[in-house]
Amino acid sequence: MRSWRWYLSRVMRLFLRWFKLCPQKGRRKRQSRIRDLWNYGKIILKSLYYNILTNSDTALDCAFEPIYWLVDNLTRWFGVVFVSLVISLTSSVVIIVYLCVLPVILSTYATHWILWHLCYGHWNLIMLVFHYYKATTTHPGAPLQERNDIPAVTICKKCIIPKPARTHHCSICNRCILKMDHHCPWLNNCVGHFNHRYFFSFCLYMTMGCIYCSVSTKDMFLDAYNAIESYNQTPAYTDQEGTVYKSLIYLWALTSSVAFALGGLTLWHAMLITRGETSVERHINRKERKRLRLKGKLFRNPYHHGKINNWKMFFAIEKPSHWLTRVLLPSTHLPHGDGLIWDPPPYKNQTMAI
């Protein structure tokens, strides 16, 4: 039989154990309650913005959205300034050619060279002015909202309308553009399906015109430069002649720099046309090509019909005579297709869609 001392020690042991555990239980409950409140608060906060497609790129886009808005609105207003700048610079070059260069050509050049400069120079000028006017005033094309039978590949998140293939949203124009290439501030217009040909032709003829002026006035530029350099030592010309010399230097410097810069842009777009791509599709296809390469698959551009056929489709060439009437002469013919439905290439079954 156990003594009372054993019962007393047992009671004291239980009491001490209960007294020791009670504060820990209370602390654990408080910690658990705080943790639950914290987790509950995080769930409520995430419910306000959480999206399963959210990633670091989306977060950066949201952070830079005010900057994008500022750039889009400034570009829209600066477009008028850029168009005015193109018109003023081109007009200044034409005026200098008529007042300073053409009289020299008519008085010193042989007859066949005079005919060449008159014919080529005016043809180049007409083609340049025509295509620039059409590129700035022609609507690039947009999906029709009232039609529901248009095959679409996705829905525009900003316009909330179906987007056909090769259609992209322009944040500056605030609309979807058929076969969008880019928004050109020098045109104050988007480059899309219905004015892409005008834009490229303008770049081509502007480059050709600048090269023509730069090469034709090289000797005049050197004479004017040498005359101005030696003027400080031996003044040998009047103020009127000095104005002509400075105009020739301005003409040569402007046309040479524009020919170099715009020539690179023209070659870039010529490469894209040869590959059946736009500037937007170039970046998309490059990412898609890399992604499929990692999977051991081959990517094919679904709009590439061959190098020659791509150019024929771009200029809407249907017969050989169209190379003259639609490329070398001003023409307002419509492009190939309506920009909503695109003909599949010959290797349709092997095409990897974007």
CSV table of C-alpha atoms in Angstrom, one decimal:
chain,number,residue,atom,x,y,z
A,1,MET,CA,0.0,0.0,0.0
A,2,ARG,CA,1.3,3.4,-1.1
A,3,SER,CA,1.9,6.0,1.5
A,4,TRP,CA,0.5,9.5,1.5
A,5,ARG,CA,3.9,10.9,0.6
A,6,TRP,CA,3.7,9.1,-2.7
A,7,TYR,CA,0.3,10.6,-3.5
A,8,LEU,CA,1.5,14.0,-2.4
A,9,SER,CA,4.5,13.9,-4.7
A,10,ARG,CA,2.3,12.6,-7.5
A,11,VAL,CA,-0.1,15.5,-7.2
A,12,MET,CA,2.7,18.0,-6.9
A,13,ARG,CA,4.3,16.6,-10.1
A,14,LEU,CA,1.0,16.8,-12.0
A,15,PHE,CA,0.4,20.3,-10.8
A,16,LEU,CA,3.9,21.5,-11.8
A,17,ARG,CA,3.5,19.8,-15.2
A,18,TRP,CA,0.1,21.5,-15.8
A,19,PHE,CA,1.5,24.9,-14.6
A,20,LYS,CA,4.4,24.5,-17.0
A,21,LEU,CA,2.3,23.6,-20.0
A,22,CYS,CA,-0.5,26.1,-19.6
A,23,PRO,CA,1.6,29.2,-20.8
A,24,GLN,CA,3.0,27.2,-23.7
A,25,LYS,CA,-0.5,26.2,-24.8
A,26,GLY,CA,-1.7,29.8,-24.7
A,27,ARG,CA,1.3,31.0,-26.6
A,28,ARG,CA,0.9,28.3,-29.2
A,29,LYS,CA,-2.8,29.3,-29.6
A,30,ARG,CA,-1.8,33.0,-30.0
A,31,GLN,CA,0.9,32.1,-32.6
A,32,SER,CA,-1.5,29.9,-34.5
A,33,ARG,CA,-4.2,32.6,-34.5
A,34,ILE,CA,-1.7,35.3,-35.7
A,35,ARG,CA,-0.5,32.9,-38.4
A,36,ASP,CA,-4.1,32.2,-39.5
A,37,LEU,CA,-4.9,35.9,-39.7
A,38,TRP,CA,-1.7,36.6,-41.7
A,39,ASN,CA,-2.5,33.8,-44.2
A,40,TYR,CA,-6.1,35.0,-44.4
A,41,GLY,CA,-5.0,38.6,-45.1
A,42,LYS,CA,-2.7,37.4,-47.9
A,43,ILE,CA,-5.5,35.4,-49.5
A,44,ILE,CA,-7.7,38.5,-49.4
A,45,LEU,CA,-5.0,40.6,-50.9
A,46,LYS,CA,-4.1,38.2,-53.7
A,47,SER,CA,-7.8,37.8,-54.6
A,48,LEU,CA,-7.8,41.5,-55.7
A,49,TYR,CA,-5.1,41.0,-58.4
A,50,TYR,CA,-4.1,37.3,-58.7
A,51,ASN,CA,-4.2,35.8,-62.2
A,52,ILE,CA,-2.9,32.4,-63.1
A,53,LEU,CA,-1.2,33.9,-66.2
A,54,THR,CA,0.6,36.6,-64.1
A,55,ASN,CA,4.4,36.5,-64.3
A,56,SER,CA,7.3,38.9,-64.1
A,57,ASP,CA,6.7,40.3,-67.6
A,58,THR,CA,3.1,41.1,-66.7
A,59,ALA,CA,4.3,42.9,-63.6
A,60,LEU,CA,6.8,44.9,-65.6
A,61,ASP,CA,4.2,45.9,-68.1
A,62,CYS,CA,2.0,47.1,-65.3
A,63,ALA,CA,4.8,49.1,-63.8
A,64,PHE,CA,5.7,50.7,-67.1
A,65,GLU,CA,2.1,51.4,-68.2
A,66,PRO,CA,2.3,55.1,-67.4
A,67,ILE,CA,5.5,55.4,-69.5
A,68,TYR,CA,3.8,53.5,-72.3
A,69,TRP,CA,0.8,55.8,-72.1
A,70,LEU,CA,3.1,58.9,-72.2
A,71,VAL,CA,5.0,57.6,-75.2
A,72,ASP,CA,1.9,56.7,-77.1
A,73,ASN,CA,0.3,60.1,-76.7
A,74,LEU,CA,3.5,62.0,-77.5
A,75,THR,CA,4.0,59.9,-80.6
A,76,ARG,CA,0.5,60.7,-81.7
A,77,TRP,CA,1.1,64.4,-81.4
A,78,PHE,CA,4.7,64.3,-82.7
A,79,GLY,CA,3.4,62.5,-85.9
A,80,VAL,CA,2.2,65.9,-87.2
A,81,VAL,CA,5.6,67.4,-86.5
A,82,PHE,CA,7.4,64.6,-88.3
A,83,VAL,CA,5.2,64.7,-91.4
A,84,SER,CA,5.7,68.5,-91.6
A,85,LEU,CA,9.5,67.9,-91.2
A,86,VAL,CA,9.5,65.4,-94.1
A,87,ILE,CA,7.6,67.7,-96.3
A,88,SER,CA,9.8,70.7,-95.5
A,89,LEU,CA,13.1,68.9,-95.9
A,90,THR,CA,12.0,67.3,-99.2
A,91,SER,CA,10.7,70.6,-100.5
A,92,SER,CA,14.0,72.3,-99.6
A,93,VAL,CA,16.0,69.7,-101.5
A,94,VAL,CA,13.7,70.1,-104.6
A,95,ILE,CA,14.0,73.9,-104.5
A,96,ILE,CA,17.8,73.7,-104.3
A,97,VAL,CA,17.9,71.3,-107.2
A,98,TYR,CA,15.8,73.5,-109.4
A,99,LEU,CA,17.6,76.7,-108.4
A,100,CYS,CA,21.2,75.6,-108.1
A,101,VAL,CA,21.8,72.2,-109.6
A,102,LEU,CA,19.5,72.1,-112.7
A,103,PRO,CA,20.9,75.4,-114.2
A,104,VAL,CA,24.4,73.9,-114.0
A,105,ILE,CA,23.3,70.7,-115.7
A,106,LEU,CA,21.5,72.5,-118.5
A,107,SER,CA,24.4,74.8,-119.2
A,108,THR,CA,27.4,72.4,-118.9
A,109,TYR,CA,26.2,68.8,-119.5
A,110,ALA,CA,25.8,67.0,-122.8
A,111,THR,CA,22.4,66.5,-124.3
A,112,HIS,CA,22.0,62.9,-123.4
A,113,TRP,CA,22.9,63.6,-119.8
A,114,ILE,CA,20.5,66.5,-119.7
A,115,LEU,CA,17.7,64.2,-120.9
A,116,TRP,CA,18.7,61.5,-118.4
A,117,HIS,CA,18.6,63.9,-115.4
A,118,LEU,CA,15.3,65.5,-116.5
A,119,CYS,CA,13.6,62.2,-117.1
A,120,TYR,CA,14.9,60.2,-114.1
A,121,GLY,CA,14.8,63.1,-111.6
A,122,HIS,CA,11.2,64.0,-112.4
A,123,TRP,CA,10.1,60.3,-112.5
A,124,ASN,CA,11.7,59.7,-109.1
A,125,LEU,CA,10.1,62.9,-107.7
A,126,ILE,CA,6.6,61.9,-108.9
A,127,MET,CA,6.9,58.4,-107.5
A,128,LEU,CA,8.2,59.7,-104.1
A,129,VAL,CA,5.4,62.3,-103.7
A,130,PHE,CA,2.7,59.9,-104.9
A,131,HIS,CA,3.6,57.0,-102.5
A,132,TYR,CA,4.2,59.3,-99.5
A,133,TYR,CA,0.8,60.9,-100.0
A,134,LYS,CA,-0.9,57.5,-100.3
A,135,ALA,CA,1.0,56.1,-97.3
A,136,THR,CA,-0.1,58.9,-95.1
A,137,THR,CA,-3.7,59.1,-96.2
A,138,THR,CA,-4.6,55.4,-96.8
A,139,HIS,CA,-6.2,53.6,-94.0
A,140,PRO,CA,-4.1,50.5,-93.1
A,141,GLY,CA,-7.2,48.4,-92.6
A,142,ALA,CA,-9.1,47.2,-89.5
A,143,PRO,CA,-11.3,44.2,-88.6
A,144,LEU,CA,-15.0,44.8,-89.2
A,145,GLN,CA,-16.9,44.7,-85.9
A,146,GLU,CA,-20.3,44.0,-87.4
A,147,ARG,CA,-19.2,40.8,-89.1
A,148,ASN,CA,-19.2,37.6,-87.2
A,149,ASP,CA,-18.2,35.2,-90.0
A,150,ILE,CA,-14.5,36.3,-90.0
A,151,PRO,CA,-12.1,33.5,-88.9
A,152,ALA,CA,-10.3,34.8,-85.8
A,153,VAL,CA,-7.3,33.4,-84.0
A,154,THR,CA,-7.8,35.4,-80.7
A,155,ILE,CA,-9.7,38.2,-79.1
A,156,CYS,CA,-8.2,41.6,-78.7
A,157,LYS,CA,-8.0,42.4,-75.0
A,158,LYS,CA,-8.3,46.2,-75.6
A,159,CYS,CA,-10.8,46.3,-78.5
A,160,ILE,CA,-12.7,43.2,-77.2
A,161,ILE,CA,-13.3,42.1,-80.8
A,162,PRO,CA,-12.1,39.0,-82.8
A,163,LYS,CA,-8.6,39.4,-84.3
A,164,PRO,CA,-8.0,37.7,-87.6
A,165,ALA,CA,-4.6,36.3,-88.4
A,166,ARG,CA,-1.7,38.8,-88.7
A,167,THR,CA,-3.8,41.4,-86.9
A,168,HIS,CA,-2.3,43.4,-84.0
A,169,HIS,CA,-3.5,46.2,-81.8
A,170,CYS,CA,-1.8,49.6,-82.1
A,171,SER,CA,-1.8,51.5,-78.8
A,172,ILE,CA,-1.1,54.8,-80.6
A,173,CYS,CA,-4.0,54.6,-83.1
A,174,ASN,CA,-6.0,52.7,-80.4
A,175,ARG,CA,-7.4,50.2,-82.9
A,176,CYS,CA,-6.5,46.8,-84.4
A,177,ILE,CA,-4.6,46.9,-87.7
A,178,LEU,CA,-4.8,44.2,-90.4
A,179,LYS,CA,-1.3,42.8,-91.1
A,180,MET,CA,0.2,45.4,-88.9
A,181,ASP,CA,3.9,46.1,-89.5
A,182,HIS,CA,4.5,49.0,-87.2
A,183,HIS,CA,3.3,52.6,-86.4
A,184,CYS,CA,5.4,55.0,-88.4
A,185,PRO,CA,5.6,58.5,-86.9
A,186,TRP,CA,7.0,59.9,-90.2
A,187,LEU,CA,3.7,59.0,-91.7
A,188,ASN,CA,1.6,59.7,-88.7
A,189,ASN,CA,-0.1,56.5,-89.6
A,190,CYS,CA,0.1,52.8,-89.0
A,191,VAL,CA,1.7,50.6,-91.7
A,192,GLY,CA,-0.8,47.8,-92.4
A,193,HIS,CA,-2.4,45.7,-95.1
A,194,PHE,CA,-3.7,48.5,-97.4
A,195,ASN,CA,-0.7,50.9,-97.2
A,196,HIS,CA,2.3,48.6,-96.7
A,197,ARG,CA,3.1,48.8,-100.4
A,198,TYR,CA,2.9,52.6,-100.4
A,199,PHE,CA,5.2,52.8,-97.3
A,200,PHE,CA,7.9,50.5,-98.8
A,201,SER,CA,7.7,52.2,-102.2
A,202,PHE,CA,8.2,55.6,-100.5
A,203,CYS,CA,11.2,54.3,-98.6
A,204,LEU,CA,12.7,52.8,-101.8
A,205,TYR,CA,12.1,55.9,-104.0
A,206,MET,CA,13.3,58.3,-101.3
A,207,THR,CA,16.5,56.3,-100.9
A,208,MET,CA,17.0,56.2,-104.7
A,209,GLY,CA,16.3,59.9,-104.9
A,210,CYS,CA,18.8,60.7,-102.1
A,211,ILE,CA,21.5,58.5,-103.7
A,212,TYR,CA,20.8,60.2,-107.1
A,213,CYS,CA,21.2,63.7,-105.6
A,214,SER,CA,24.2,62.8,-103.6
A,215,VAL,CA,26.1,61.2,-106.5
A,216,SER,CA,25.0,63.9,-109.0
A,217,THR,CA,26.1,66.8,-106.9
A,218,LYS,CA,29.3,65.3,-105.5
A,219,ASP,CA,31.6,67.5,-107.7
A,220,MET,CA,29.5,70.6,-107.0
A,221,PHE,CA,29.7,69.9,-103.3
A,222,LEU,CA,33.5,69.5,-103.4
A,223,ASP,CA,33.9,72.8,-105.4
A,224,ALA,CA,31.5,74.6,-102.9
A,225,TYR,CA,33.4,73.2,-99.9
A,226,ASN,CA,36.8,74.2,-101.2
A,227,ALA,CA,35.5,77.7,-102.1
A,228,ILE,CA,34.1,78.2,-98.6
A,229,GLU,CA,37.3,76.9,-97.0
A,230,SER,CA,39.5,79.3,-99.0
A,231,TYR,CA,37.1,82.2,-98.5
A,232,ASN,CA,38.7,83.3,-95.2
A,233,GLN,CA,42.1,83.7,-96.9
A,234,THR,CA,41.0,85.1,-100.3
A,235,PRO,CA,37.4,86.1,-100.6
A,236,ALA,CA,36.6,85.1,-104.2
A,237,TYR,CA,32.8,85.1,-104.5
A,238,THR,CA,29.8,87.3,-103.8
A,239,ASP,CA,27.1,86.8,-101.1
A,240,GLN,CA,24.8,85.3,-103.7
A,241,GLU,CA,27.4,82.7,-104.7
A,242,GLY,CA,28.1,82.0,-101.1
A,243,THR,CA,24.4,81.2,-100.6
A,244,VAL,CA,24.5,78.8,-103.5
A,245,TYR,CA,27.6,77.1,-102.1
A,246,LYS,CA,26.1,76.7,-98.7
A,247,SER,CA,22.9,75.3,-100.3
A,248,LEU,CA,24.9,72.7,-102.2
A,249,ILE,CA,26.7,71.6,-99.1
A,250,TYR,CA,23.4,71.4,-97.2
A,251,LEU,CA,21.9,69.4,-100.1
A,252,TRP,CA,24.7,66.9,-100.3
A,253,ALA,CA,25.0,66.4,-96.5
A,254,LEU,CA,21.2,65.9,-96.1
A,255,THR,CA,20.8,63.5,-99.0
A,256,SER,CA,23.9,61.5,-98.1
A,257,SER,CA,22.8,61.0,-94.5
A,258,VAL,CA,19.2,60.2,-95.4
A,259,ALA,CA,20.4,57.7,-98.1
A,260,PHE,CA,22.5,55.9,-95.5
A,261,ALA,CA,19.9,55.8,-92.8
A,262,LEU,CA,16.8,55.2,-94.9
A,263,GLY,CA,18.7,52.7,-97.1
A,264,GLY,CA,19.3,50.5,-94.1
A,265,LEU,CA,15.6,50.6,-93.2
A,266,THR,CA,14.6,49.8,-96.8
A,267,LEU,CA,16.9,46.8,-96.9
A,268,TRP,CA,15.5,45.6,-93.6
A,269,HIS,CA,11.9,45.7,-94.9
A,270,ALA,CA,13.0,44.2,-98.2
A,271,MET,CA,14.4,41.2,-96.2
A,272,LEU,CA,11.1,40.9,-94.3
A,273,ILE,CA,9.1,41.0,-97.5
A,274,THR,CA,11.3,38.3,-99.0
A,275,ARG,CA,10.7,36.1,-96.0
A,276,GLY,CA,6.9,36.8,-95.9
A,277,GLU,CA,7.0,38.5,-92.5
A,278,THR,CA,6.2,41.9,-91.0
A,279,SER,CA,8.2,43.6,-88.3
A,280,VAL,CA,5.9,42.3,-85.6
A,281,GLU,CA,5.9,38.8,-86.9
A,282,ARG,CA,9.7,38.8,-87.1
A,283,HIS,CA,9.9,38.9,-83.3
A,284,ILE,CA,7.1,36.5,-82.8
A,285,ASN,CA,8.5,34.0,-85.3
A,286,ARG,CA,12.0,34.2,-83.8
A,287,LYS,CA,10.7,33.3,-80.3
A,288,GLU,CA,8.5,30.5,-81.8
A,289,ARG,CA,11.4,29.2,-83.8
A,290,LYS,CA,13.6,29.0,-80.7
A,291,ARG,CA,10.8,27.4,-78.6
A,292,LEU,CA,10.2,24.6,-81.2
A,293,ARG,CA,13.9,24.0,-81.7
A,294,LEU,CA,14.2,23.1,-78.0
A,295,LYS,CA,11.5,20.5,-78.6
A,296,GLY,CA,13.2,19.1,-81.7
A,297,LYS,CA,10.6,20.5,-84.1
A,298,LEU,CA,10.9,22.6,-87.2
A,299,PHE,CA,9.2,26.0,-87.5
A,300,ARG,CA,7.8,27.1,-90.9
A,301,ASN,CA,6.4,30.6,-91.4
A,302,PRO,CA,2.7,30.0,-92.3
A,303,TYR,CA,2.7,33.0,-94.6
A,304,HIS,CA,5.9,32.3,-96.6
A,305,HIS,CA,5.1,31.4,-100.3
A,306,GLY,CA,8.6,31.5,-101.7
A,307,LYS,CA,10.8,34.5,-102.2
A,308,ILE,CA,9.5,35.5,-105.7
A,309,ASN,CA,5.9,34.8,-104.8
A,310,ASN,CA,6.2,36.9,-101.7
A,311,TRP,CA,7.1,39.9,-103.8
A,312,LYS,CA,4.4,39.2,-106.3
A,313,MET,CA,1.8,39.0,-103.5
A,314,PHE,CA,3.2,42.2,-101.9
A,315,PHE,CA,2.9,44.2,-105.1
A,316,ALA,CA,-0.2,42.3,-106.2
A,317,ILE,CA,1.5,41.2,-109.4
A,318,GLU,CA,-0.8,39.0,-111.5
A,319,LYS,CA,0.9,39.3,-114.9
A,320,PRO,CA,4.4,40.4,-116.2
A,321,SER,CA,3.1,43.8,-117.4
A,322,HIS,CA,2.2,44.7,-113.8
A,323,TRP,CA,5.8,45.1,-112.9
A,324,LEU,CA,5.7,48.2,-115.1
A,325,THR,CA,2.2,49.5,-114.4
A,326,ARG,CA,2.1,48.7,-110.7
A,327,VAL,CA,5.7,49.0,-109.5
A,328,LEU,CA,7.5,51.5,-111.8
A,329,LEU,CA,4.4,53.7,-112.3
A,330,PRO,CA,2.0,55.3,-109.8
A,331,SER,CA,-0.8,52.9,-109.1
A,332,THR,CA,-3.7,52.8,-106.6
A,333,HIS,CA,-4.6,49.1,-107.0
A,334,LEU,CA,-5.6,47.2,-103.9
A,335,PRO,CA,-3.2,44.6,-102.3
A,336,HIS,CA,-3.5,40.9,-102.6
A,337,GLY,CA,-6.4,39.6,-100.5
A,338,ASP,CA,-8.6,41.4,-98.0
A,339,GLY,CA,-6.3,41.1,-95.0
A,340,LEU,CA,-8.8,38.9,-93.1
A,341,ILE,CA,-8.2,35.5,-94.7
A,342,TRP,CA,-4.7,34.4,-96.0
A,343,ASP,CA,-4.0,31.7,-98.5
A,344,PRO,CA,-2.1,28.8,-97.1
A,345,PRO,CA,1.4,28.1,-98.5
A,346,PRO,CA,2.1,24.9,-100.5
A,347,TYR,CA,3.4,23.1,-97.4
A,348,LYS,CA,0.2,23.6,-95.4
A,349,ASN,CA,0.4,20.2,-93.7
A,350,GLN,CA,3.9,20.8,-92.5
A,351,THR,CA,3.2,24.3,-91.2
A,352,MET,CA,3.7,25.2,-87.6
A,353,ALA,CA,1.1,27.8,-86.8
A,354,ILE,CA,2.0,30.8,-84.6
